[in-house]
Coordinates of C-alpha atoms in Angstrom, one line a residue:
X1 CA 0.0 -0.1 0.0
X2 CA 1.4 3.4 -1.0
X3 CA 2.5 5.7 1.7
X4 CA 0.0 8.8 1.5
X5 CA 0.8 11.6 3.5
X6 CA -2.1 14.3 3.8
X7 CA -0.7 17.9 4.2
X8 CA -2.3 19.8 6.9
X9 CA -3.0 23.5 6.1
X10 CA -1.3 26.0 8.2
X11 CA -3.3 27.1 11.0
X12 CA -3.9 30.9 10.8
X13 CA -4.7 32.7 14.1
X14 CA -8.5 32.9 14.6
X15 CA -9.6 36.3 13.6
X16 CA -13.0 37.8 14.9
X17 CA -15.8 37.9 12.4
X18 CA -15.8 41.7 12.7
X19 CA -12.1 41.8 11.5
X20 CA -12.7 39.5 8.8
X21 CA -15.7 41.3 7.5
X22 CA -13.8 44.6 7.7
X23 CA -10.9 43.3 5.5
X24 CA -13.4 42.0 3.1
X25 CA -15.6 45.2 3.0
X26 CA -12.5 47.4 2.5
X27 CA -11.2 45.1 -0.5
X28 CA -14.7 44.7 -2.1
X29 CA -15.4 48.4 -1.9
X30 CA -11.9 49.2 -3.3
X31 CA -12.6 46.9 -6.4
X32 CA -16.4 47.8 -6.8
X33 CA -16.5 51.8 -6.6
X34 CA -20.2 51.8 -7.5
X35 CA -21.4 49.2 -5.0
X36 CA -21.1 48.7 -1.4
X37 CA -20.3 45.5 0.9
X38 CA -23.7 46.2 2.6
X39 CA -25.5 46.3 -0.6
X40 CA -23.9 42.7 -1.5
X41 CA -24.9 41.3 1.8
X42 CA -28.5 42.6 1.2
X43 CA -28.6 40.9 -2.3
X44 CA -27.0 37.7 -0.8
X45 CA -30.4 37.1 0.9
X46 CA -32.2 36.4 -2.2
X47 CA -29.4 35.8 -4.9
X48 CA -27.3 32.8 -5.2
X49 CA -24.8 34.6 -7.2
X50 CA -24.4 37.4 -4.6
X51 CA -24.4 34.8 -1.8
X52 CA -21.4 33.1 -3.5
X53 CA -19.5 36.4 -4.1
X54 CA -20.1 37.2 -0.5
X55 CA -18.7 34.0 0.7
X56 CA -15.9 34.2 -1.8
X57 CA -14.7 37.6 -0.3
X58 CA -15.2 36.6 3.2
X59 CA -13.1 33.2 2.7
X60 CA -10.4 35.2 1.0
X61 CA -10.1 37.6 3.8
X62 CA -10.3 34.9 6.4
X63 CA -7.5 32.9 4.4
X64 CA -5.2 36.0 4.2
X65 CA -5.4 36.4 0.7
X66 CA -6.6 39.9 1.0
X67 CA -4.3 42.4 2.5
X68 CA -5.6 45.5 4.1
X69 CA -6.1 48.2 1.3
X70 CA -3.2 50.6 1.4
X71 CA -0.6 48.1 2.4
X72 CA 1.7 46.8 -0.1
X73 CA 1.4 43.6 -1.9
X74 CA 4.4 41.3 -1.6
X75 CA 4.6 41.4 -5.3
X76 CA 5.0 45.2 -5.5
X77 CA 8.1 47.1 -4.6
X78 CA 7.9 49.5 -1.8
X79 CA 7.8 53.3 -3.0
X80 CA 11.3 53.7 -1.5
X81 CA 12.7 50.9 -3.4
X82 CA 11.2 52.5 -6.6
X83 CA 12.7 55.7 -5.8
X84 CA 16.1 54.2 -5.2
X85 CA 16.0 52.3 -8.5
X86 CA 15.3 55.5 -10.5
X87 CA 18.2 57.4 -9.1

């Protein structure tokens, strides 16, 4: 019988639902200038598509894939590095 090892996902520290929602809200509203997170939550009550979007944004925030808006992404150089390269 083959030796199958299951990889366990890294445990993230538990964040409060309020903090998770705040991260999802900021990211959603930064991407959807003409919509609000509250409107998405309201639509989720009667639309499967909206419910799926709400779940996806919330899970992305919970998993850490969303960084707080305004913080640099690991893929982007910090402004000081960009200035140093230009000089």
